[in-house]
Tab-separated table of C-alpha atoms in Angstrom:
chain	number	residue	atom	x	y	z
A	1	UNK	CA	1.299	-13.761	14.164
A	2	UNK	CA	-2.478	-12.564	13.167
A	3	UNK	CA	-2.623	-10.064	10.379
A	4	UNK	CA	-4.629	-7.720	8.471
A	5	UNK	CA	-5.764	-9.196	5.411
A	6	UNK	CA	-6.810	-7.398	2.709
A	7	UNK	CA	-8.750	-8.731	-0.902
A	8	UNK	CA	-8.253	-8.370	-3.517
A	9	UNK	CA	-4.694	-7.014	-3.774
A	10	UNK	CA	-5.144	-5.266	-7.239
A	11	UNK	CA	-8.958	-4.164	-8.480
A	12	UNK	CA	-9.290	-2.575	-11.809
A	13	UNK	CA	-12.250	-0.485	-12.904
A	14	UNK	CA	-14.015	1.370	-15.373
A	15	UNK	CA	-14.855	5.047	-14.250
A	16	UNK	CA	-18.977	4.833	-12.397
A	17	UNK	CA	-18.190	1.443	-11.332
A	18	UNK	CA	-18.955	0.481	-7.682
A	19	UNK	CA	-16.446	-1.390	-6.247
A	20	UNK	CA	-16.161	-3.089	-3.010
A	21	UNK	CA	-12.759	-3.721	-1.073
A	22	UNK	CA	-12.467	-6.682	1.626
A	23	UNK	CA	-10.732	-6.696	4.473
A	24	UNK	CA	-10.264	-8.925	7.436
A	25	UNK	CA	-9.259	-7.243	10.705
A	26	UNK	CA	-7.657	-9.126	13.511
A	27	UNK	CA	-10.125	-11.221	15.112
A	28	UNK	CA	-10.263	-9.746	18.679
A	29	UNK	CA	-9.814	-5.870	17.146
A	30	UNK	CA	-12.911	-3.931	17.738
A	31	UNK	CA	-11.718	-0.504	16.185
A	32	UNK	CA	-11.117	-0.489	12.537
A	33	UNK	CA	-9.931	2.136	9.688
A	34	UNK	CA	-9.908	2.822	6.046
A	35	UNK	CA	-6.883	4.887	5.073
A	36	UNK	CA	-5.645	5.383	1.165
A	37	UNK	CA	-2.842	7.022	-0.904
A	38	UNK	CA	-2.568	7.960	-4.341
A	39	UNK	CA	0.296	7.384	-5.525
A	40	UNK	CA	3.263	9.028	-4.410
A	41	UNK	CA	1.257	11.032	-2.153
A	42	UNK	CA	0.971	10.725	1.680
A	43	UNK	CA	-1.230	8.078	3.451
A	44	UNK	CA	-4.919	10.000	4.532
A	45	UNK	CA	-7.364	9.150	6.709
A	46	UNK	CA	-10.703	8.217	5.125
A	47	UNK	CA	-12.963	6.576	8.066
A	48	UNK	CA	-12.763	4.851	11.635
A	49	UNK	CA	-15.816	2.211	12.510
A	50	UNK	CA	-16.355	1.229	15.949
A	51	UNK	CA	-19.323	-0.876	17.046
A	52	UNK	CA	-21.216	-1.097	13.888
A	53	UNK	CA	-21.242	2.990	13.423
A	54	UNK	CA	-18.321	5.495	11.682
A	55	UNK	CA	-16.611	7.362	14.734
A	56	UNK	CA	-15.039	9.925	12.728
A	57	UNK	CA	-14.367	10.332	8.464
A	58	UNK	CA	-12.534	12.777	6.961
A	59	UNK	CA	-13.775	15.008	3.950
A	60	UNK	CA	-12.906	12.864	1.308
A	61	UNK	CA	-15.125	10.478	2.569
A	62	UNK	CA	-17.732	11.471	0.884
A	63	UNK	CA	-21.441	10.451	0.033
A	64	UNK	CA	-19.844	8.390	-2.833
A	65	UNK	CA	-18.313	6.116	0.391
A	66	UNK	CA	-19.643	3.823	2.501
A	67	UNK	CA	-18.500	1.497	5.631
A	68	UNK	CA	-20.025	-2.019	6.439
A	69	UNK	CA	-19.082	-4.777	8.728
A	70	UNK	CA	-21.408	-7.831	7.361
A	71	UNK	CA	-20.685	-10.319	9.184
A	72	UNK	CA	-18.198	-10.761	12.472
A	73	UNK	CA	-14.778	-11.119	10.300
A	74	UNK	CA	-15.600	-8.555	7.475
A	75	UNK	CA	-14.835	-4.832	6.665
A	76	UNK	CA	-15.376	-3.543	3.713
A	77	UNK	CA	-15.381	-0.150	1.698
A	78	UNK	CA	-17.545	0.303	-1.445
A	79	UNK	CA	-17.532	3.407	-3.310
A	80	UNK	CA	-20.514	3.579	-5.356
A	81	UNK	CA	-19.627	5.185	-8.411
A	82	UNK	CA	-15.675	5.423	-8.744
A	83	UNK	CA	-14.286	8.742	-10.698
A	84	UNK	CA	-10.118	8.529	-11.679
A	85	UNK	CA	-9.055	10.255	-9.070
A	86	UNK	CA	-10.267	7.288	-6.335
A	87	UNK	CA	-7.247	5.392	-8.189
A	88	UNK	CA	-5.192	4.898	-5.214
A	89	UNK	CA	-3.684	2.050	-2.807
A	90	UNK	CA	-6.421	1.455	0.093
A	91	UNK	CA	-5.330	0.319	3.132
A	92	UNK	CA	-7.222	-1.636	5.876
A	93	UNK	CA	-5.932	-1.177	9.877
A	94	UNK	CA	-7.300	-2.613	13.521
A	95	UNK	CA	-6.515	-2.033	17.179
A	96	UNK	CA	-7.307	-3.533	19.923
A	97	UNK	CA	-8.389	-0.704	21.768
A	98	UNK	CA	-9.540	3.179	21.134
A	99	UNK	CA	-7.183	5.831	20.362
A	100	UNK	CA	-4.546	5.819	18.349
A	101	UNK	CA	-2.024	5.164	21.052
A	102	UNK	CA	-3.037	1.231	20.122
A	103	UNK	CA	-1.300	0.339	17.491
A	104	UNK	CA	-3.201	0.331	14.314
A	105	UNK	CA	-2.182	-2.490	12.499
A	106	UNK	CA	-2.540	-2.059	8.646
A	107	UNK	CA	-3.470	-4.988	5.909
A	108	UNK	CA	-1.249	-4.993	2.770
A	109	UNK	CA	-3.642	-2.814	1.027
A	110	UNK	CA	-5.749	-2.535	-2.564
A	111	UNK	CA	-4.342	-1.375	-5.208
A	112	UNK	CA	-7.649	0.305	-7.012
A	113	UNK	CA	-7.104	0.965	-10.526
A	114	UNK	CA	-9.859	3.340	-12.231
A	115	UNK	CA	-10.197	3.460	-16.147
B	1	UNK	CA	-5.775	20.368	13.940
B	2	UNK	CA	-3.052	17.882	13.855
B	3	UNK	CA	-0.567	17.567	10.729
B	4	UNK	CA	3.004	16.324	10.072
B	5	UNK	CA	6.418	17.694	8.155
B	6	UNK	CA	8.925	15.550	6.881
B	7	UNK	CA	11.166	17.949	5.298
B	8	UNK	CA	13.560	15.326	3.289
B	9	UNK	CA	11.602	13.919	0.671
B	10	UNK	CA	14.630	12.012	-0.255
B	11	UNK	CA	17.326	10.791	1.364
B	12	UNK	CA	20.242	9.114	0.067
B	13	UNK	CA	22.801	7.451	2.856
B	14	UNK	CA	26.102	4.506	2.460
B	15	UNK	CA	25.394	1.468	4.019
B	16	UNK	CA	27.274	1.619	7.228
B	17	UNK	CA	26.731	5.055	7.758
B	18	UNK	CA	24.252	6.432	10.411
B	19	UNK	CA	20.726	7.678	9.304
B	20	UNK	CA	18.432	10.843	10.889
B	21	UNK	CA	15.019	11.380	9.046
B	22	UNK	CA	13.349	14.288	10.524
B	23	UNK	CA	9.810	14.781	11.225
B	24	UNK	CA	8.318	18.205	12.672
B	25	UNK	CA	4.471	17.420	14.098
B	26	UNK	CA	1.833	20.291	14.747
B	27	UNK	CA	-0.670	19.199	17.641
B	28	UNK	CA	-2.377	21.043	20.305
B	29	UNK	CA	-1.725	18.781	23.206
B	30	UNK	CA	0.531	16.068	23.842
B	31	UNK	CA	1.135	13.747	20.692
B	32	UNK	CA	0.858	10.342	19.952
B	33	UNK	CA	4.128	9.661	17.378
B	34	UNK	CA	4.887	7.600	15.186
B	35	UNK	CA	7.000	6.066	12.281
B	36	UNK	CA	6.318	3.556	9.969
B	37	UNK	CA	8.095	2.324	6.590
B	38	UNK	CA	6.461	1.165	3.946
B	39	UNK	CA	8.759	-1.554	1.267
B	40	UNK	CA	7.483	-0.890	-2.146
B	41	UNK	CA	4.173	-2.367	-2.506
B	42	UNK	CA	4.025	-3.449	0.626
B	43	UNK	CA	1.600	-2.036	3.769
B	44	UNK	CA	3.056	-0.034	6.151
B	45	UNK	CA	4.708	-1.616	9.477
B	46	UNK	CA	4.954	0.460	12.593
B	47	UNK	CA	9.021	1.262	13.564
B	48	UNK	CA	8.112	2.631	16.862
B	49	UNK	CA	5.795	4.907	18.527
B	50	UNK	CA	5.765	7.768	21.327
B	51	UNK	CA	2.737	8.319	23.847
B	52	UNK	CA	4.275	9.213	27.124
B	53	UNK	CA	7.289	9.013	29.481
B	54	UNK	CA	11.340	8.686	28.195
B	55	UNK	CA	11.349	10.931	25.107
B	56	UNK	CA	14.005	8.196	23.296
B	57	UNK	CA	11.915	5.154	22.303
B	58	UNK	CA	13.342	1.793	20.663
B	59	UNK	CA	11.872	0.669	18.102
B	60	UNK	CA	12.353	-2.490	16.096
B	61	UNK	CA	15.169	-3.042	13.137
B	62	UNK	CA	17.348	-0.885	14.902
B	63	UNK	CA	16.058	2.461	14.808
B	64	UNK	CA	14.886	5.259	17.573
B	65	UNK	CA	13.294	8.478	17.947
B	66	UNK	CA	13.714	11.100	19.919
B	67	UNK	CA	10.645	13.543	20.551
B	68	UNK	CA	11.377	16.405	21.679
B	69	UNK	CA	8.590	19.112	22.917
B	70	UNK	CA	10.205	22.155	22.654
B	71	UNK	CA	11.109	21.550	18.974
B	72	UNK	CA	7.762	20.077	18.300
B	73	UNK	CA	10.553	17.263	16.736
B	74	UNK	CA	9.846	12.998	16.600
B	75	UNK	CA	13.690	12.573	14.375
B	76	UNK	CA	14.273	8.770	13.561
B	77	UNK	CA	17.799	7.824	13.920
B	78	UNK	CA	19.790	4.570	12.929
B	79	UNK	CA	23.428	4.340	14.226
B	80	UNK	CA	24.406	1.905	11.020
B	81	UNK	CA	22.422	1.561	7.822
B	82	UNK	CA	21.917	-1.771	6.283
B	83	UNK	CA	20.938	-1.858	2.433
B	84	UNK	CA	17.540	-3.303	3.727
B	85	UNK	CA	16.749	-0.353	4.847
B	86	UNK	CA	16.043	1.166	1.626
B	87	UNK	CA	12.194	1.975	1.801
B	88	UNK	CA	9.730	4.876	2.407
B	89	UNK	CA	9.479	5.917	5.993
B	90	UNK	CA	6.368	7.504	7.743
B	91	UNK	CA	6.105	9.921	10.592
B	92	UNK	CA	2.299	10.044	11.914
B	93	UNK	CA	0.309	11.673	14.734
B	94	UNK	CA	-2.103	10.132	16.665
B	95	UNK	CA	-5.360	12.037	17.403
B	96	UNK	CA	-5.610	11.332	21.190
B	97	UNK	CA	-9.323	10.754	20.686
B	98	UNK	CA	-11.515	7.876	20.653
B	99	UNK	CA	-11.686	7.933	16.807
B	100	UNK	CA	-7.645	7.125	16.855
B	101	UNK	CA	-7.135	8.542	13.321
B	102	UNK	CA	-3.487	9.403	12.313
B	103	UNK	CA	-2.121	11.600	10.112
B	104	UNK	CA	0.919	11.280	8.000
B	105	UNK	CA	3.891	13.074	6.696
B	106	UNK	CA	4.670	12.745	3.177
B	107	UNK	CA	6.721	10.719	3.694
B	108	UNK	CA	11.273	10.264	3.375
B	109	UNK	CA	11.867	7.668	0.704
B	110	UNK	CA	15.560	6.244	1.244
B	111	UNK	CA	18.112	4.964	-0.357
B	112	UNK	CA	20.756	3.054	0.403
B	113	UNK	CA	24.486	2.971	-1.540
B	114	UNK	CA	26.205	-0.117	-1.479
């Protein structure tokens, strides 16, 4: 069964690091997402991509965050200079199709570590 | 703008016995629903999900939910608990827009007694 894939599964950091966090959609999925939680917090939307452009982001997703799809299998999220409180688990998701009534199918997530 | 209650933060239940994690939604139209659970350190895998039509949905693993409109209400229910079934579980509204975002409760975590 295809699956979200998501690299690499723990990153640790020093504080003003950039980091960058991999993910591989499903092949045929055209929408994709960013979502994160800090730990023992609630899962929050940071960003939906859709044909090479963000459709929506939410305020956390700040100037510090960006959104790329290099290449035809890649997603990734960098965040340019990470502060503590980015320490979090990031996941990945895809659909098929837009709106959230397609499932969004979520990778196992990055555990982001921030020293 | 859309957000999501889950009242219980914990829950703990007897393996055998039946299971009702409730989930309250605020939306201004007609939701998408959901609930997912979430094994520690795992991702998150979907349980079952509401857009439209019978207001009891099957999910997989056993469960259902029941929305109902006039209580603004997506409950999860599971007739018999197995010890697996110890996890955190996820209600989440879909944003009936092309950006699809959801947003999530806090989340229930449960536990199971032998």
């Amino acid at each position: 069964e295809p699956e979200v894939t998501q690299t690499p599964s723990h990153q640790v950091t020093q504080m003003g690091q950039e980091v960058i966090l991999r993910c591989v959609p499903i092949s045929n999925h055209l929408y994709f997402y960013w979502y994160r939680q800090i730990l023992g917090q609630k899962v929050e939307f940071l960003v939906s991509f859709y044909n090479n452009e963000i459709s929506e982001k939410s305020e956390i997703f700040d100037d510090q965050f960006s959104v790329e799809r290099p290449d035809g299998s890649n997603f990734t999220l960098k965040i340019r200079s990470t502060k503590l409180e980015d320490s979090a688990m990031y996941f990945c998701a895809s659909s098929d199709e837009a709106g959230s009534y397609n499932e969004q199918f979520f990778g196992p997530g990055t555990r982001l570590t921030v020293l | 703008a859309q957000s999501v209650t889950q009242p219980d933060i914990h829950i703990t239940v007897s393996e055998g016995a039946s299971l009702e994690l409730r989930c309250n939604y605020s939306y201004g139209a007609t939701p998408y629903l959901f609930w997912y659970v979430q094994s520690p350190g795992q991702g998150l895998q979907l349980l079952l999900k509401y857009f439209s039509g019978d207001t009891l949905v099957q999910g997989i693993k056993g469960f259902e939910a029941e929305f109902k409109r006039s209580q603004s209400s997506f409950n999860l229910r599971k007739p018999s608990v197995h010890w697996s079934d110890a996890a955190e579980y996820f209600c989440a509204v879909g944003a009936r827009t092309n950006a699809g975002k959801s947003t999530f409760g806090d989340g229930t975590t449960l536990t199971v007694k032998p």
